[in-house]
JSON list of C-alpha atoms in Angstrom, two decimals:
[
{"chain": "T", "resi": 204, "resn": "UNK", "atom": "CA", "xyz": [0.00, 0.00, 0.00]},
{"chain": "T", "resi": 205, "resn": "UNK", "atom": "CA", "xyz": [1.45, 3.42, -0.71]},
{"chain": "T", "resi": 206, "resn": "UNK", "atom": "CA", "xyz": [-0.40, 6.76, 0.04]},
{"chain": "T", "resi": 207, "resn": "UNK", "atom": "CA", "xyz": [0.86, 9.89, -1.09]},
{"chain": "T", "resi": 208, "resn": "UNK", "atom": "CA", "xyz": [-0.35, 12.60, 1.35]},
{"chain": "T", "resi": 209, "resn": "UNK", "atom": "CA", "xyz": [-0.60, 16.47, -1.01]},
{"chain": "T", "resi": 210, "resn": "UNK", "atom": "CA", "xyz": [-1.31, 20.01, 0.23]},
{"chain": "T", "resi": 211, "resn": "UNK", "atom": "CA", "xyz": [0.23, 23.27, -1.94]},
{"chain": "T", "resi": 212, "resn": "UNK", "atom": "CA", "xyz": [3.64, 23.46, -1.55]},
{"chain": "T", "resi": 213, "resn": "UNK", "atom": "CA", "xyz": [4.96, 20.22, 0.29]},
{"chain": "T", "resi": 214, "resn": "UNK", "atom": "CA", "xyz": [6.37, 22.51, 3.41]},
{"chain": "T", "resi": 215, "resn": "UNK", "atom": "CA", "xyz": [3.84, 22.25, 5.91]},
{"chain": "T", "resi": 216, "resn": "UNK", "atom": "CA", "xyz": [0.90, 20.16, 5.84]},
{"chain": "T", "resi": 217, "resn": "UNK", "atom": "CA", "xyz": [1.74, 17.63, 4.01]},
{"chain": "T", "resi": 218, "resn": "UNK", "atom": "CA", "xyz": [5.38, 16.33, 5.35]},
{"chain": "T", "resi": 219, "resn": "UNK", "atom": "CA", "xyz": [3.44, 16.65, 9.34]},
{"chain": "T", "resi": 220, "resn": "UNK", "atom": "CA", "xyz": [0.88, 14.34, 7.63]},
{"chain": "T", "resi": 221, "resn": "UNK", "atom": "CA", "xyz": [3.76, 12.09, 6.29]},
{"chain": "T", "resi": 222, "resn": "UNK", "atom": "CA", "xyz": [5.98, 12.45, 9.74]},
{"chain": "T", "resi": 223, "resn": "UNK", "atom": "CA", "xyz": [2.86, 11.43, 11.42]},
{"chain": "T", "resi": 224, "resn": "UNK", "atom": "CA", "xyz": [2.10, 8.29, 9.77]},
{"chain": "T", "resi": 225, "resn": "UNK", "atom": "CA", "xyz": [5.54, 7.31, 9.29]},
{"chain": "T", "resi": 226, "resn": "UNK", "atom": "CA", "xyz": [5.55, 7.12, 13.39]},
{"chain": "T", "resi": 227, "resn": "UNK", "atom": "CA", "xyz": [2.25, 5.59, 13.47]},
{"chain": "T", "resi": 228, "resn": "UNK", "atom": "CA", "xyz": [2.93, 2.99, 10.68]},
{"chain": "T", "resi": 229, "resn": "UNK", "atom": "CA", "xyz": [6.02, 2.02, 12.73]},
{"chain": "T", "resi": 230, "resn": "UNK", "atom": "CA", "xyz": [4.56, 1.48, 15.94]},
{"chain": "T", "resi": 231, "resn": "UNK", "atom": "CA", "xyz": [1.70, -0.54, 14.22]},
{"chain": "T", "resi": 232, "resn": "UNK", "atom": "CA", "xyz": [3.70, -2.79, 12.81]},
{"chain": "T", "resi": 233, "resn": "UNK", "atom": "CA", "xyz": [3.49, -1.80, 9.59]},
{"chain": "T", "resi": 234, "resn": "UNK", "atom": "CA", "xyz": [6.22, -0.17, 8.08]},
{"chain": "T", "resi": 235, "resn": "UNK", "atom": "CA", "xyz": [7.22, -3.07, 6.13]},
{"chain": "T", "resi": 236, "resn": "UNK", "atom": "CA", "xyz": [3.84, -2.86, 3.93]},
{"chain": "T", "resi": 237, "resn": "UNK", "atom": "CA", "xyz": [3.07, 0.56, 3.67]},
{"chain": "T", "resi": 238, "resn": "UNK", "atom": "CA", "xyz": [5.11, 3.28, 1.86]},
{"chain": "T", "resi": 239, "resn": "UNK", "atom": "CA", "xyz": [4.52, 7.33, 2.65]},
{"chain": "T", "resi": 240, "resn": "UNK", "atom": "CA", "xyz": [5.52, 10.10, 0.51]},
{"chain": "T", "resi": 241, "resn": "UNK", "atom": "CA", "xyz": [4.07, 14.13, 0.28]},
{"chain": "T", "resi": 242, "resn": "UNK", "atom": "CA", "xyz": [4.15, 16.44, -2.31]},
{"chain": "T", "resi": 243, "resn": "UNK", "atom": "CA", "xyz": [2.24, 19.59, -3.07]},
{"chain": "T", "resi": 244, "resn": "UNK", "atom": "CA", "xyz": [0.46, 20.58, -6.31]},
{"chain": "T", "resi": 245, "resn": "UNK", "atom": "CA", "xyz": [2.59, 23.96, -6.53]},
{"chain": "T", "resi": 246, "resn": "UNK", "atom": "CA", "xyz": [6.24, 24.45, -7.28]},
{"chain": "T", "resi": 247, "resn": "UNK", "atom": "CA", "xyz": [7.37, 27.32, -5.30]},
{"chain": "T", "resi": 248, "resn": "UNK", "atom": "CA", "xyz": [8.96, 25.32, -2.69]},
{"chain": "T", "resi": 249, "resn": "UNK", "atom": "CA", "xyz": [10.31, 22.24, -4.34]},
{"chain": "T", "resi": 250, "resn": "UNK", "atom": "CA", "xyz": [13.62, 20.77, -2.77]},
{"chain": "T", "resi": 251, "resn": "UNK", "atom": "CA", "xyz": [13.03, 22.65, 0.30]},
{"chain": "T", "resi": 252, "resn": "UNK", "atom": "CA", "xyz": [13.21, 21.32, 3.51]},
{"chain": "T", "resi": 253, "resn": "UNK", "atom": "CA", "xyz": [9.68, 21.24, 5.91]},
{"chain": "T", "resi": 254, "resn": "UNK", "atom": "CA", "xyz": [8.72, 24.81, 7.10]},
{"chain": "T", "resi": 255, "resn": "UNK", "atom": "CA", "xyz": [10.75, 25.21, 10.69]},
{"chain": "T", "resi": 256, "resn": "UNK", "atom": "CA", "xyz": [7.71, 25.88, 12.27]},
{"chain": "T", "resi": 257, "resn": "UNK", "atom": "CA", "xyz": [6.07, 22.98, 10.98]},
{"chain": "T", "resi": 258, "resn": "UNK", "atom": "CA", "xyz": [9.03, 21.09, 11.94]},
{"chain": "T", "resi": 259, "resn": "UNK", "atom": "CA", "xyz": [8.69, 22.32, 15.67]},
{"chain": "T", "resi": 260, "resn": "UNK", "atom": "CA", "xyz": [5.43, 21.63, 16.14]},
{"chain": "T", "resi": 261, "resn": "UNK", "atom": "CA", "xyz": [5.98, 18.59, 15.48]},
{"chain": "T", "resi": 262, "resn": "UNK", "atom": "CA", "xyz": [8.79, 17.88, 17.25]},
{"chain": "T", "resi": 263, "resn": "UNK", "atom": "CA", "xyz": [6.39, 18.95, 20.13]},
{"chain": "T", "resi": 264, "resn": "UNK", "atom": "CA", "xyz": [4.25, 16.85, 19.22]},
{"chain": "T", "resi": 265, "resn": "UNK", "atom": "CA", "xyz": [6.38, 13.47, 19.31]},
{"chain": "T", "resi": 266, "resn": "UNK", "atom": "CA", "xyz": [7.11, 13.42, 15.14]},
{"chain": "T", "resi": 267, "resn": "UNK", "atom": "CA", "xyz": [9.77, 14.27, 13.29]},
{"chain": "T", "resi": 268, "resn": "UNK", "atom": "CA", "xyz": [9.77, 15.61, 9.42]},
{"chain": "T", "resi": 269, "resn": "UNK", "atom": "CA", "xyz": [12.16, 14.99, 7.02]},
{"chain": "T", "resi": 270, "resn": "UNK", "atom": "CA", "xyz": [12.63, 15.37, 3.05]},
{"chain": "T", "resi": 271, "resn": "UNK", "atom": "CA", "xyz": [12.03, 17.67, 0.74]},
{"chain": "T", "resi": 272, "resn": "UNK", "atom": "CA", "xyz": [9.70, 19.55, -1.22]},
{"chain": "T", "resi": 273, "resn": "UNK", "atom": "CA", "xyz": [8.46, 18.14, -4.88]},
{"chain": "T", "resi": 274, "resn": "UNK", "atom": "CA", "xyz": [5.67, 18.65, -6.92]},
{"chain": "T", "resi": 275, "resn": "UNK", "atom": "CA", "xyz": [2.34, 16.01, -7.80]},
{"chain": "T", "resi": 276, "resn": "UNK", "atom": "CA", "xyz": [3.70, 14.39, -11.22]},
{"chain": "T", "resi": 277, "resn": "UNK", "atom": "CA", "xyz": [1.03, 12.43, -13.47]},
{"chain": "T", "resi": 278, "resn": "UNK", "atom": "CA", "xyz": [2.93, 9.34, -12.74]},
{"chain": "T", "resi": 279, "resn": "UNK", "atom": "CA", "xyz": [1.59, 9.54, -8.79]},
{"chain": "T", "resi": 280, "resn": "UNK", "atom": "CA", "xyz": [-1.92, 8.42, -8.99]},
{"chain": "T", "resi": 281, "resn": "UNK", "atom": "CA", "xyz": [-0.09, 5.17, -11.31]},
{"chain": "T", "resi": 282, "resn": "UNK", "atom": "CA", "xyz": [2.40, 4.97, -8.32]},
{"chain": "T", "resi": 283, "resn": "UNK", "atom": "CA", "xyz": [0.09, 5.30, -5.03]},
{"chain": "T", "resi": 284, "resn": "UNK", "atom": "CA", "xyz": [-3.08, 3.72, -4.27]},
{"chain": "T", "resi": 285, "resn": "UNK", "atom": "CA", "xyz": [-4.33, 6.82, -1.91]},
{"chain": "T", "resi": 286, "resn": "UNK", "atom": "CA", "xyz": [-3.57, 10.52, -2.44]},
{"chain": "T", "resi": 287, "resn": "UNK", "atom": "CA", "xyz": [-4.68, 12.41, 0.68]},
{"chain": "T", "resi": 288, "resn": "UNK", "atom": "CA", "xyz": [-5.38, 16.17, -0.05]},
{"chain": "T", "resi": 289, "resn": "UNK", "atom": "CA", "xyz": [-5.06, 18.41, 2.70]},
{"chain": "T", "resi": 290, "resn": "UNK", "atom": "CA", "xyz": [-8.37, 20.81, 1.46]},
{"chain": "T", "resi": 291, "resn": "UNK", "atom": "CA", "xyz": [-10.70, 21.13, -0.73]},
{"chain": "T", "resi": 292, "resn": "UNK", "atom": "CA", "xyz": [-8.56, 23.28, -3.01]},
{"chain": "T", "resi": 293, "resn": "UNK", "atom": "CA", "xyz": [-5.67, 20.56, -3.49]},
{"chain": "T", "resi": 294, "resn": "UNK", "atom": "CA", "xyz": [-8.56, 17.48, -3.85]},
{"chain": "T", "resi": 295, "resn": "UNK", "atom": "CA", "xyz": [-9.89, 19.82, -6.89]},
{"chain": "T", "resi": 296, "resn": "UNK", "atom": "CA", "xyz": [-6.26, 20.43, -8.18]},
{"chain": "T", "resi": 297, "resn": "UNK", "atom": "CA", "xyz": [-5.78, 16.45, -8.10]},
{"chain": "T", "resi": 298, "resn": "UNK", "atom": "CA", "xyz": [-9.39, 15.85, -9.53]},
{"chain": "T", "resi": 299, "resn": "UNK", "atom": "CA", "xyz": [-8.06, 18.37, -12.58]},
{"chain": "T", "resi": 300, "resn": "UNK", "atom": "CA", "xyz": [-4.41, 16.30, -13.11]},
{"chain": "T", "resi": 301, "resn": "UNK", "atom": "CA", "xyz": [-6.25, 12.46, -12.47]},
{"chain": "T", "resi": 302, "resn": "UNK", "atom": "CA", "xyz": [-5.40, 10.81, -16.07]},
{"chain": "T", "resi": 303, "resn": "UNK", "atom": "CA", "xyz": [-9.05, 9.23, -15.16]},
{"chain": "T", "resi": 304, "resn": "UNK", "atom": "CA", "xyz": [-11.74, 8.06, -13.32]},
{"chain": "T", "resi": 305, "resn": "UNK", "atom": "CA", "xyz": [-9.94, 5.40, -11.44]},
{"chain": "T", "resi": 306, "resn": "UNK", "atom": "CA", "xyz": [-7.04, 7.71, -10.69]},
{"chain": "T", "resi": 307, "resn": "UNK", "atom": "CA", "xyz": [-9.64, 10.39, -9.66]},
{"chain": "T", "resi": 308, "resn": "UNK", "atom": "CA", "xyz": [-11.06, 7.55, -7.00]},
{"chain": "T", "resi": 309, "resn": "UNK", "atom": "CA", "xyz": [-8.03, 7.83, -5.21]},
{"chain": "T", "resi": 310, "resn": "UNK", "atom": "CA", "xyz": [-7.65, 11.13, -4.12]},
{"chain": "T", "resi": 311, "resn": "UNK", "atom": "CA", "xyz": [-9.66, 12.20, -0.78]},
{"chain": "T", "resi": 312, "resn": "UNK", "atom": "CA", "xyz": [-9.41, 14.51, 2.28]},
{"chain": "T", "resi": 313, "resn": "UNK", "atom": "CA", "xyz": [-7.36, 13.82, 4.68]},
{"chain": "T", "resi": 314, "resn": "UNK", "atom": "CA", "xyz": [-9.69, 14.21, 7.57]},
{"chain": "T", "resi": 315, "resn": "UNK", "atom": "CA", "xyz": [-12.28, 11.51, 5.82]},
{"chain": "T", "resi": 316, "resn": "UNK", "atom": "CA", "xyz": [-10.50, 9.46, 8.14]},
{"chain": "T", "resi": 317, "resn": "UNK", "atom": "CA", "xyz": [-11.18, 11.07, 11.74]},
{"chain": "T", "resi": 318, "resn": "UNK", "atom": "CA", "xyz": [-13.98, 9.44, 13.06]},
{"chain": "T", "resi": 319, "resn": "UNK", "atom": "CA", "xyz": [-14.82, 12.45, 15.09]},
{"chain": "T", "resi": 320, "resn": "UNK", "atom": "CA", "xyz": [-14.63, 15.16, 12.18]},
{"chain": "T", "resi": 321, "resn": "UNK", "atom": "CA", "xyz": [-17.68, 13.46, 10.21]},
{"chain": "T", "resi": 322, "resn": "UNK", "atom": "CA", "xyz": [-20.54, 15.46, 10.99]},
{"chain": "T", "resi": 323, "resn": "UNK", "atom": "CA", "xyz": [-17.78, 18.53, 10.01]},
{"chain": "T", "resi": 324, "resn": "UNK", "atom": "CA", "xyz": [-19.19, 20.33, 6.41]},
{"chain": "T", "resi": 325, "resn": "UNK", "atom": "CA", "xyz": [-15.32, 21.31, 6.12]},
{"chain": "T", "resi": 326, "resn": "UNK", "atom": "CA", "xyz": [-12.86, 18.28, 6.28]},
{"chain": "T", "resi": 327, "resn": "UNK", "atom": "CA", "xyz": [-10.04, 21.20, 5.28]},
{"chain": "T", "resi": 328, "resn": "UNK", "atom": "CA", "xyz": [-6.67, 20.89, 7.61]},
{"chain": "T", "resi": 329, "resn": "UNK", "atom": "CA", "xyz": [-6.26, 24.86, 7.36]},
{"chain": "T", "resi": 330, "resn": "UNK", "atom": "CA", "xyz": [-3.12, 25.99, 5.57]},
{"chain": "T", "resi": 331, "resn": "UNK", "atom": "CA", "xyz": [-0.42, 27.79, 8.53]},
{"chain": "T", "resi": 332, "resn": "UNK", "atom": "CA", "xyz": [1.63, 29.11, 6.04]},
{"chain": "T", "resi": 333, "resn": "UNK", "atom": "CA", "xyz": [0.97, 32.46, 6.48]},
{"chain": "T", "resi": 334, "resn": "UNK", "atom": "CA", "xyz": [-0.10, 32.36, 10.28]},
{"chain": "T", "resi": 335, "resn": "UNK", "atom": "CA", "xyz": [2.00, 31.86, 13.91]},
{"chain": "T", "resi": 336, "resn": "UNK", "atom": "CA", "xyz": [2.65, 28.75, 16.28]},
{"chain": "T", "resi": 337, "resn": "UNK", "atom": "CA", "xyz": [-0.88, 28.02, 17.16]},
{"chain": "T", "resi": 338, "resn": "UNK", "atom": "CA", "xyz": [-1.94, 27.70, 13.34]},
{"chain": "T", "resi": 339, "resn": "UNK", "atom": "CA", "xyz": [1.04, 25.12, 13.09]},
{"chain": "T", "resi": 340, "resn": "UNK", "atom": "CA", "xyz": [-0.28, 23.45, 16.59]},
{"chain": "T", "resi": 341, "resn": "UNK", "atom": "CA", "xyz": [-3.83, 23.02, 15.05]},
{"chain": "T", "resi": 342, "resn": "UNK", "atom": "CA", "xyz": [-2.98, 21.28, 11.77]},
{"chain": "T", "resi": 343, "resn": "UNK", "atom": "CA", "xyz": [-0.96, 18.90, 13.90]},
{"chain": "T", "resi": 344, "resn": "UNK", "atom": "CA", "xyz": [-3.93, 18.05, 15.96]},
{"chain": "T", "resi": 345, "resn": "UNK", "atom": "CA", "xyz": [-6.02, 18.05, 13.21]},
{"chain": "T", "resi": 346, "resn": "UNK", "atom": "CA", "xyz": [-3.33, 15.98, 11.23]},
{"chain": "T", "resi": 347, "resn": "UNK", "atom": "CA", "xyz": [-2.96, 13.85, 13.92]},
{"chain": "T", "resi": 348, "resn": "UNK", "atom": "CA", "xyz": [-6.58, 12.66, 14.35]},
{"chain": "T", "resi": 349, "resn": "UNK", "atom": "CA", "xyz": [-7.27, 11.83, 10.98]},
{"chain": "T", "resi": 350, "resn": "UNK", "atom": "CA", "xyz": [-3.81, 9.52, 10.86]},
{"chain": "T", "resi": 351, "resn": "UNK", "atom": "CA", "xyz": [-4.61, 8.16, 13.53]},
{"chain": "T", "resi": 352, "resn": "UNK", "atom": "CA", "xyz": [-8.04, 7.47, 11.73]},
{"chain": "T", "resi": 353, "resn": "UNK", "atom": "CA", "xyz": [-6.48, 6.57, 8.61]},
{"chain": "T", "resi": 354, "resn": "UNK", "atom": "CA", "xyz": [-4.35, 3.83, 10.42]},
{"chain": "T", "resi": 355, "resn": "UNK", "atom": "CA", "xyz": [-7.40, 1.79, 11.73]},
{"chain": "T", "resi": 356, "resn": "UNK", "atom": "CA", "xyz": [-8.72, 2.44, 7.93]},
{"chain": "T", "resi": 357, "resn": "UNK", "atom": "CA", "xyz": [-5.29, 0.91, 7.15]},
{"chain": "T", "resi": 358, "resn": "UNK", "atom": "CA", "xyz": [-4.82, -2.35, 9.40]},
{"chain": "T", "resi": 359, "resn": "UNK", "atom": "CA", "xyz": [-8.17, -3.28, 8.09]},
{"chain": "T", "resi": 360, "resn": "UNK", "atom": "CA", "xyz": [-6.31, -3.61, 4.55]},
{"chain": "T", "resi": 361, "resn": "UNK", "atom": "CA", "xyz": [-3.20, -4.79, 5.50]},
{"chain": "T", "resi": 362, "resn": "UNK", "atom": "CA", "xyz": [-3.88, -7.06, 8.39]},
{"chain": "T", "resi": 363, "resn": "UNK", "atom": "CA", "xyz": [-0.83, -7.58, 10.36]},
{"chain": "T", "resi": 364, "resn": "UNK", "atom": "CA", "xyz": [0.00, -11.60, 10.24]}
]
């Protein structure tokens, strides 16, 4: 299983959502069956590192992030089998480059997967980009809980033998 987690520019969002599941794939056993990568559907930041204040947030929060920036190629909804937009924006932006409709079944929200977001109208992990500390603290939580989700959603694929 490989899941390819996307927000716009591969800084923030997306490499806590990675850094998060990497730790949570590991401690469920896991990481031997399930591959994690992020990307963004923008350029501006490609082969930058993960925003420092995403990076301390999560440190704070028991994750670390690594890697660098890319950009969402045509050749990632042949290469994953979930791509996990971070909004609604990024989901459209996928929607627009799927080569299909069974490439376009692959991409969802993010926070599909927290059980206790789904009577939310707006499944978006807000973008901290432009924001302070507490917008980076949020999308962790927010982040967190739908991994956290997403890993149940996950075992029940991949049973561990």
């Amino acid at each position: 299983m490989r899941v390819l987690f996307v927000c716009l520019g591969n800084i923030c969002r997306s490499p806590t959502a990675e850094g998060v599941m990497r730790k949570l794939v590991g401690e469920a056993g896991l990481a031997d069956r399930i591959e994690l990568d992020s990307a963004g559907t923008g350029a501006w930041h490609v082969g930058a590192k993960p925003d420092p204040r995403a990076t301390a947030a999560a440190l704070k929060g028991g994750f670390e992030l690594s890697g660098r920036a890319r950009q969402v190629t045509g050749a990632d909804f042949d290469d994953f089998d979930m791509i996990l937009a971070m909004d609604r924006f990024n989901a459209s932006e996928l929607l627009g480059m799927a080569p299909g409709g069974a490439a376009a079944e692959k991409v969802r929200l993010l926070r599909e997967f927290d059980p206790a977001s789904s009577a939310e109208w707006n499944l978006d992990v807000p973008d901290p980009y432009e924001g302070g500390p507490r917008g980076f603290s949020h999308a962790l939580e927010l982040i967190e809980a739908a991994c956290r989700g997403l890993i149940d959603e996950l075992r029940r694929r991949e049973p561990v033998a």
